[in-house]
Amino acid sequence: MTTEKTSDNPASKNSGNHPGAFQVSDPVGLNWGELLREAARTLAEAGIPDPMRDVRALLTHALSIPVEQVTLIMPDCPPEPEIESFLGLVARRAAREPMAHILGKRAFFGREFIVTADVLDPRPETEHLVERALDAPFRRVLDLGCGSGCILLSLLDERKFATGLGVDISPAALEVSERNARKLGLGQRASFRQSDWFETVDGMFDLIVSNPPYITTTEIDDLPREVREFEPHLALFAGPDGLAAYRAILQGAPRRLLPGGRLIVEIGPTQGDAVCALFESAGLVGCEIGKDLAGRDRVVAGSRPASDPA
Ligand code: GLN
């Protein structure tokens, strides 16, 4: 797991030593329009897919201005400290640091979450898991490997009578989820605890959710640099077949689910059948594979039989 921490004030970080650091020979005297174009060119050369979007976001962050204001300041020639803080952020992005780490936040399911290098960057495909979970009522939810807390907290914010527990093996991740709970005003209904999967979990739940690590250790070289070099490996990799976390989850889930309670997990696109088989051998029923917006298998859902004794 990477130990890199996101600075509270990323603008102050000097990344001049990064390979591929952004350098404009004489930036002083250029206006913001020119600086933005130069910065976008640097990011394009570093292989970043939508460089203009990123440089605009970096500029709003460096200057703490709303995005609408970017166009208005284009003709202005900024003072040197502002140029420096902007170029510092551009250099970090050129070194492929994820935008969420530089900005310290990421939008997920209509809310803004604090993100650091200690948690998985919330991804749009995980919103599908939240949608599936909202398809049926629940009162008490458990999120295994909660990371930033984005799944648990989105669910609790959508269902005002529900309470939840988020567990993670990483104390640094739990700090982030607790901060997010307070930021969203959900501190009363969400609690957090350090746990290796079910190790310290008690009580019963009518919904258990998880976006566990599921990438195989052999796939590491296929990942984008942003993921491979900056995101916590603990949250990404799950052994040679990518199924280690599902085995641990399926071992504990039946004992913590109320009769009729649901288990919903995110999966990698090729893991649907293998994960369904694990659900079935754990005695869960009604196993279904759901697709993400790109049409790839992305979640598996099943439940404890409603007829089970409570
Ligand atoms: N979906 C993530 C990725 O492909 C992986 C997240 C996970 O392992 N849970 O980068």
JSON list of C-alpha atoms in Angstrom, two decimals, residues 11-159:
[
{"chain": "A", "resi": 11, "resn": "ALA", "atom": "CA", "xyz": [-0.98, 23.96, -3.96]},
{"chain": "A", "resi": 12, "resn": "SER", "atom": "CA", "xyz": [2.03, 24.39, -1.72]},
{"chain": "A", "resi": 13, "resn": "LYS", "atom": "CA", "xyz": [3.64, 21.15, -2.81]},
{"chain": "A", "resi": 14, "resn": "ASN", "atom": "CA", "xyz": [6.72, 21.64, -4.93]},
{"chain": "A", "resi": 15, "resn": "SER", "atom": "CA", "xyz": [7.01, 18.85, -7.44]},
{"chain": "A", "resi": 16, "resn": "GLY", "atom": "CA", "xyz": [9.78, 20.33, -9.54]},
{"chain": "A", "resi": 17, "resn": "ASN", "atom": "CA", "xyz": [11.76, 17.11, -9.28]},
{"chain": "A", "resi": 18, "resn": "HIS", "atom": "CA", "xyz": [9.11, 14.87, -10.80]},
{"chain": "A", "resi": 19, "resn": "PRO", "atom": "CA", "xyz": [10.13, 13.28, -14.05]},
{"chain": "A", "resi": 20, "resn": "GLY", "atom": "CA", "xyz": [8.23, 15.10, -16.76]},
{"chain": "A", "resi": 21, "resn": "ALA", "atom": "CA", "xyz": [7.76, 18.12, -14.50]},
{"chain": "A", "resi": 22, "resn": "PHE", "atom": "CA", "xyz": [6.05, 21.00, -16.19]},
{"chain": "A", "resi": 23, "resn": "GLN", "atom": "CA", "xyz": [8.37, 23.80, -17.08]},
{"chain": "A", "resi": 24, "resn": "VAL", "atom": "CA", "xyz": [7.62, 26.99, -18.88]},
{"chain": "A", "resi": 25, "resn": "SER", "atom": "CA", "xyz": [10.86, 28.83, -19.49]},
{"chain": "A", "resi": 26, "resn": "ASP", "atom": "CA", "xyz": [9.47, 32.21, -18.53]},
{"chain": "A", "resi": 27, "resn": "PRO", "atom": "CA", "xyz": [5.88, 31.96, -17.28]},
{"chain": "A", "resi": 28, "resn": "VAL", "atom": "CA", "xyz": [5.84, 35.39, -15.67]},
{"chain": "A", "resi": 29, "resn": "GLY", "atom": "CA", "xyz": [4.08, 37.84, -17.97]},
{"chain": "A", "resi": 30, "resn": "LEU", "atom": "CA", "xyz": [1.91, 35.19, -19.64]},
{"chain": "A", "resi": 31, "resn": "ASN", "atom": "CA", "xyz": [-1.84, 35.47, -19.13]},
{"chain": "A", "resi": 32, "resn": "TRP", "atom": "CA", "xyz": [-4.00, 32.63, -17.74]},
{"chain": "A", "resi": 33, "resn": "GLY", "atom": "CA", "xyz": [-5.18, 31.68, -21.23]},
{"chain": "A", "resi": 34, "resn": "GLU", "atom": "CA", "xyz": [-1.61, 31.14, -22.38]},
{"chain": "A", "resi": 35, "resn": "LEU", "atom": "CA", "xyz": [-0.62, 29.35, -19.18]},
{"chain": "A", "resi": 36, "resn": "LEU", "atom": "CA", "xyz": [-3.59, 27.01, -19.49]},
{"chain": "A", "resi": 37, "resn": "ARG", "atom": "CA", "xyz": [-2.72, 26.12, -23.06]},
{"chain": "A", "resi": 38, "resn": "GLU", "atom": "CA", "xyz": [0.89, 25.39, -22.10]},
{"chain": "A", "resi": 39, "resn": "ALA", "atom": "CA", "xyz": [-0.25, 23.29, -19.17]},
{"chain": "A", "resi": 40, "resn": "ALA", "atom": "CA", "xyz": [-2.71, 21.32, -21.32]},
{"chain": "A", "resi": 41, "resn": "ARG", "atom": "CA", "xyz": [0.06, 20.63, -23.84]},
{"chain": "A", "resi": 42, "resn": "THR", "atom": "CA", "xyz": [2.27, 19.26, -21.06]},
{"chain": "A", "resi": 43, "resn": "LEU", "atom": "CA", "xyz": [-0.50, 16.99, -19.80]},
{"chain": "A", "resi": 44, "resn": "ALA", "atom": "CA", "xyz": [-1.28, 15.79, -23.34]},
{"chain": "A", "resi": 45, "resn": "GLU", "atom": "CA", "xyz": [2.41, 14.89, -23.76]},
{"chain": "A", "resi": 46, "resn": "ALA", "atom": "CA", "xyz": [2.25, 12.96, -20.48]},
{"chain": "A", "resi": 47, "resn": "GLY", "atom": "CA", "xyz": [-0.58, 10.89, -22.01]},
{"chain": "A", "resi": 48, "resn": "ILE", "atom": "CA", "xyz": [-3.48, 12.37, -20.04]},
{"chain": "A", "resi": 49, "resn": "PRO", "atom": "CA", "xyz": [-6.72, 11.81, -21.97]},
{"chain": "A", "resi": 50, "resn": "ASP", "atom": "CA", "xyz": [-8.66, 15.05, -21.34]},
{"chain": "A", "resi": 51, "resn": "PRO", "atom": "CA", "xyz": [-5.95, 17.59, -20.51]},
{"chain": "A", "resi": 52, "resn": "MET", "atom": "CA", "xyz": [-8.07, 20.76, -20.79]},
{"chain": "A", "resi": 53, "resn": "ARG", "atom": "CA", "xyz": [-10.62, 19.45, -18.30]},
{"chain": "A", "resi": 54, "resn": "ASP", "atom": "CA", "xyz": [-7.85, 18.66, -15.83]},
{"chain": "A", "resi": 55, "resn": "VAL", "atom": "CA", "xyz": [-6.00, 21.97, -16.16]},
{"chain": "A", "resi": 56, "resn": "ARG", "atom": "CA", "xyz": [-9.20, 23.94, -15.65]},
{"chain": "A", "resi": 57, "resn": "ALA", "atom": "CA", "xyz": [-9.95, 21.94, -12.50]},
{"chain": "A", "resi": 58, "resn": "LEU", "atom": "CA", "xyz": [-6.36, 22.44, -11.29]},
{"chain": "A", "resi": 59, "resn": "LEU", "atom": "CA", "xyz": [-6.65, 26.17, -11.84]},
{"chain": "A", "resi": 60, "resn": "THR", "atom": "CA", "xyz": [-9.90, 26.45, -9.90]},
{"chain": "A", "resi": 61, "resn": "HIS", "atom": "CA", "xyz": [-8.21, 24.51, -7.10]},
{"chain": "A", "resi": 62, "resn": "ALA", "atom": "CA", "xyz": [-5.00, 26.58, -7.10]},
{"chain": "A", "resi": 63, "resn": "LEU", "atom": "CA", "xyz": [-6.95, 29.85, -6.94]},
{"chain": "A", "resi": 64, "resn": "SER", "atom": "CA", "xyz": [-9.96, 28.59, -4.94]},
{"chain": "A", "resi": 65, "resn": "ILE", "atom": "CA", "xyz": [-12.35, 30.01, -7.52]},
{"chain": "A", "resi": 66, "resn": "PRO", "atom": "CA", "xyz": [-15.56, 28.53, -8.93]},
{"chain": "A", "resi": 67, "resn": "VAL", "atom": "CA", "xyz": [-15.17, 26.84, -12.31]},
{"chain": "A", "resi": 68, "resn": "GLU", "atom": "CA", "xyz": [-17.40, 29.46, -14.01]},
{"chain": "A", "resi": 69, "resn": "GLN", "atom": "CA", "xyz": [-14.79, 32.09, -13.23]},
{"chain": "A", "resi": 70, "resn": "VAL", "atom": "CA", "xyz": [-12.03, 30.43, -15.25]},
{"chain": "A", "resi": 71, "resn": "THR", "atom": "CA", "xyz": [-13.20, 31.97, -18.52]},
{"chain": "A", "resi": 72, "resn": "LEU", "atom": "CA", "xyz": [-13.41, 35.42, -16.96]},
{"chain": "A", "resi": 73, "resn": "ILE", "atom": "CA", "xyz": [-9.78, 35.48, -15.78]},
{"chain": "A", "resi": 74, "resn": "MET", "atom": "CA", "xyz": [-8.23, 34.23, -19.04]},
{"chain": "A", "resi": 75, "resn": "PRO", "atom": "CA", "xyz": [-6.89, 37.67, -20.11]},
{"chain": "A", "resi": 76, "resn": "ASP", "atom": "CA", "xyz": [-5.30, 38.36, -16.67]},
{"chain": "A", "resi": 77, "resn": "CYS", "atom": "CA", "xyz": [-1.55, 38.11, -16.12]},
{"chain": "A", "resi": 78, "resn": "PRO", "atom": "CA", "xyz": [-1.27, 36.52, -12.68]},
{"chain": "A", "resi": 79, "resn": "PRO", "atom": "CA", "xyz": [1.35, 37.30, -10.00]},
{"chain": "A", "resi": 80, "resn": "GLU", "atom": "CA", "xyz": [4.23, 34.84, -9.61]},
{"chain": "A", "resi": 81, "resn": "PRO", "atom": "CA", "xyz": [2.99, 32.98, -6.48]},
{"chain": "A", "resi": 82, "resn": "GLU", "atom": "CA", "xyz": [-0.28, 32.10, -8.25]},
{"chain": "A", "resi": 83, "resn": "ILE", "atom": "CA", "xyz": [1.62, 30.87, -11.29]},
{"chain": "A", "resi": 84, "resn": "GLU", "atom": "CA", "xyz": [3.84, 28.77, -9.07]},
{"chain": "A", "resi": 85, "resn": "SER", "atom": "CA", "xyz": [1.03, 27.11, -7.20]},
{"chain": "A", "resi": 86, "resn": "PHE", "atom": "CA", "xyz": [-0.79, 26.33, -10.46]},
{"chain": "A", "resi": 87, "resn": "LEU", "atom": "CA", "xyz": [2.35, 24.95, -12.12]},
{"chain": "A", "resi": 88, "resn": "GLY", "atom": "CA", "xyz": [3.06, 22.84, -9.02]},
{"chain": "A", "resi": 89, "resn": "LEU", "atom": "CA", "xyz": [-0.31, 21.12, -9.43]},
{"chain": "A", "resi": 90, "resn": "VAL", "atom": "CA", "xyz": [0.20, 20.66, -13.16]},
{"chain": "A", "resi": 91, "resn": "ALA", "atom": "CA", "xyz": [3.57, 18.99, -12.47]},
{"chain": "A", "resi": 92, "resn": "ARG", "atom": "CA", "xyz": [1.90, 16.55, -10.07]},
{"chain": "A", "resi": 93, "resn": "ARG", "atom": "CA", "xyz": [-0.72, 15.67, -12.65]},
{"chain": "A", "resi": 94, "resn": "ALA", "atom": "CA", "xyz": [1.95, 15.29, -15.36]},
{"chain": "A", "resi": 95, "resn": "ALA", "atom": "CA", "xyz": [3.58, 12.70, -13.05]},
{"chain": "A", "resi": 96, "resn": "ARG", "atom": "CA", "xyz": [0.19, 10.88, -13.25]},
{"chain": "A", "resi": 97, "resn": "GLU", "atom": "CA", "xyz": [-1.00, 11.58, -9.71]},
{"chain": "A", "resi": 98, "resn": "PRO", "atom": "CA", "xyz": [-4.80, 11.07, -9.77]},
{"chain": "A", "resi": 99, "resn": "MET", "atom": "CA", "xyz": [-6.92, 14.21, -9.90]},
{"chain": "A", "resi": 100, "resn": "ALA", "atom": "CA", "xyz": [-8.79, 13.11, -6.78]},
{"chain": "A", "resi": 101, "resn": "HIS", "atom": "CA", "xyz": [-5.53, 13.07, -4.80]},
{"chain": "A", "resi": 102, "resn": "ILE", "atom": "CA", "xyz": [-4.47, 16.48, -6.02]},
{"chain": "A", "resi": 103, "resn": "LEU", "atom": "CA", "xyz": [-7.89, 18.04, -5.43]},
{"chain": "A", "resi": 104, "resn": "GLY", "atom": "CA", "xyz": [-8.44, 15.98, -2.25]},
{"chain": "A", "resi": 105, "resn": "LYS", "atom": "CA", "xyz": [-11.99, 15.11, -3.30]},
{"chain": "A", "resi": 106, "resn": "ARG", "atom": "CA", "xyz": [-14.17, 13.22, -5.78]},
{"chain": "A", "resi": 107, "resn": "ALA", "atom": "CA", "xyz": [-17.86, 13.39, -6.61]},
{"chain": "A", "resi": 108, "resn": "PHE", "atom": "CA", "xyz": [-19.78, 10.14, -6.15]},
{"chain": "A", "resi": 109, "resn": "PHE", "atom": "CA", "xyz": [-23.52, 9.52, -6.35]},
{"chain": "A", "resi": 110, "resn": "GLY", "atom": "CA", "xyz": [-24.21, 13.26, -6.29]},
{"chain": "A", "resi": 111, "resn": "ARG", "atom": "CA", "xyz": [-22.08, 13.99, -3.23]},
{"chain": "A", "resi": 112, "resn": "GLU", "atom": "CA", "xyz": [-18.54, 15.17, -2.69]},
{"chain": "A", "resi": 113, "resn": "PHE", "atom": "CA", "xyz": [-16.20, 12.85, -0.79]},
{"chain": "A", "resi": 114, "resn": "ILE", "atom": "CA", "xyz": [-12.82, 13.60, 0.75]},
{"chain": "A", "resi": 115, "resn": "VAL", "atom": "CA", "xyz": [-10.23, 11.36, -0.92]},
{"chain": "A", "resi": 116, "resn": "THR", "atom": "CA", "xyz": [-6.61, 10.70, 0.08]},
{"chain": "A", "resi": 117, "resn": "ALA", "atom": "CA", "xyz": [-4.00, 8.19, -1.04]},
{"chain": "A", "resi": 118, "resn": "ASP", "atom": "CA", "xyz": [-5.19, 5.93, 1.79]},
{"chain": "A", "resi": 119, "resn": "VAL", "atom": "CA", "xyz": [-8.50, 5.10, 0.11]},
{"chain": "A", "resi": 120, "resn": "LEU", "atom": "CA", "xyz": [-9.65, 3.87, -3.27]},
{"chain": "A", "resi": 121, "resn": "ASP", "atom": "CA", "xyz": [-10.72, 6.75, -5.47]},
{"chain": "A", "resi": 122, "resn": "PRO", "atom": "CA", "xyz": [-14.54, 6.42, -5.74]},
{"chain": "A", "resi": 123, "resn": "ARG", "atom": "CA", "xyz": [-15.34, 5.26, -9.27]},
{"chain": "A", "resi": 124, "resn": "PRO", "atom": "CA", "xyz": [-18.48, 5.84, -11.36]},
{"chain": "A", "resi": 125, "resn": "GLU", "atom": "CA", "xyz": [-19.00, 2.09, -11.88]},
{"chain": "A", "resi": 126, "resn": "THR", "atom": "CA", "xyz": [-19.41, 1.66, -8.13]},
{"chain": "A", "resi": 127, "resn": "GLU", "atom": "CA", "xyz": [-22.50, 3.90, -8.30]},
{"chain": "A", "resi": 128, "resn": "HIS", "atom": "CA", "xyz": [-24.19, 0.90, -9.88]},
{"chain": "A", "resi": 129, "resn": "LEU", "atom": "CA", "xyz": [-23.73, -1.05, -6.64]},
{"chain": "A", "resi": 130, "resn": "VAL", "atom": "CA", "xyz": [-25.40, 1.80, -4.72]},
{"chain": "A", "resi": 131, "resn": "GLU", "atom": "CA", "xyz": [-28.32, 1.79, -7.18]},
{"chain": "A", "resi": 132, "resn": "ARG", "atom": "CA", "xyz": [-28.81, -1.96, -6.79]},
{"chain": "A", "resi": 133, "resn": "ALA", "atom": "CA", "xyz": [-28.75, -1.63, -3.01]},
{"chain": "A", "resi": 134, "resn": "LEU", "atom": "CA", "xyz": [-31.45, 1.07, -3.17]},
{"chain": "A", "resi": 135, "resn": "ASP", "atom": "CA", "xyz": [-33.76, -1.23, -5.16]},
{"chain": "A", "resi": 136, "resn": "ALA", "atom": "CA", "xyz": [-35.14, -2.71, -1.92]},
{"chain": "A", "resi": 137, "resn": "PRO", "atom": "CA", "xyz": [-35.68, -1.33, 1.60]},
{"chain": "A", "resi": 138, "resn": "PHE", "atom": "CA", "xyz": [-33.07, -1.76, 4.36]},
{"chain": "A", "resi": 139, "resn": "ARG", "atom": "CA", "xyz": [-32.67, -0.55, 7.93]},
{"chain": "A", "resi": 140, "resn": "ARG", "atom": "CA", "xyz": [-29.21, -1.72, 8.97]},
{"chain": "A", "resi": 141, "resn": "VAL", "atom": "CA", "xyz": [-26.30, -1.86, 6.53]},
{"chain": "A", "resi": 142, "resn": "LEU", "atom": "CA", "xyz": [-22.73, -3.13, 6.76]},
{"chain": "A", "resi": 143, "resn": "ASP", "atom": "CA", "xyz": [-20.01, -1.96, 4.34]},
{"chain": "A", "resi": 144, "resn": "LEU", "atom": "CA", "xyz": [-16.98, -4.27, 4.28]},
{"chain": "A", "resi": 145, "resn": "GLY", "atom": "CA", "xyz": [-13.77, -2.46, 3.30]},
{"chain": "A", "resi": 146, "resn": "CYS", "atom": "CA", "xyz": [-15.52, 0.90, 3.38]},
{"chain": "A", "resi": 147, "resn": "GLY", "atom": "CA", "xyz": [-12.49, 3.01, 2.30]},
{"chain": "A", "resi": 148, "resn": "SER", "atom": "CA", "xyz": [-13.67, 6.59, 1.77]},
{"chain": "A", "resi": 149, "resn": "GLY", "atom": "CA", "xyz": [-17.13, 5.54, 3.00]},
{"chain": "A", "resi": 150, "resn": "CYS", "atom": "CA", "xyz": [-18.67, 6.52, -0.33]},
{"chain": "A", "resi": 151, "resn": "ILE", "atom": "CA", "xyz": [-20.95, 3.46, -0.61]},
{"chain": "A", "resi": 152, "resn": "LEU", "atom": "CA", "xyz": [-22.18, 3.35, 2.99]},
{"chain": "A", "resi": 153, "resn": "LEU", "atom": "CA", "xyz": [-22.64, 7.11, 3.30]},
{"chain": "A", "resi": 154, "resn": "SER", "atom": "CA", "xyz": [-24.49, 7.43, -0.03]},
{"chain": "A", "resi": 155, "resn": "LEU", "atom": "CA", "xyz": [-26.87, 4.68, 1.09]},
{"chain": "A", "resi": 156, "resn": "LEU", "atom": "CA", "xyz": [-27.49, 6.27, 4.50]},
{"chain": "A", "resi": 157, "resn": "ASP", "atom": "CA", "xyz": [-28.00, 9.69, 2.96]},
{"chain": "A", "resi": 158, "resn": "GLU", "atom": "CA", "xyz": [-30.61, 8.21, 0.60]},
{"chain": "A", "resi": 159, "resn": "ARG", "atom": "CA", "xyz": [-32.46, 6.29, 3.34]}
]
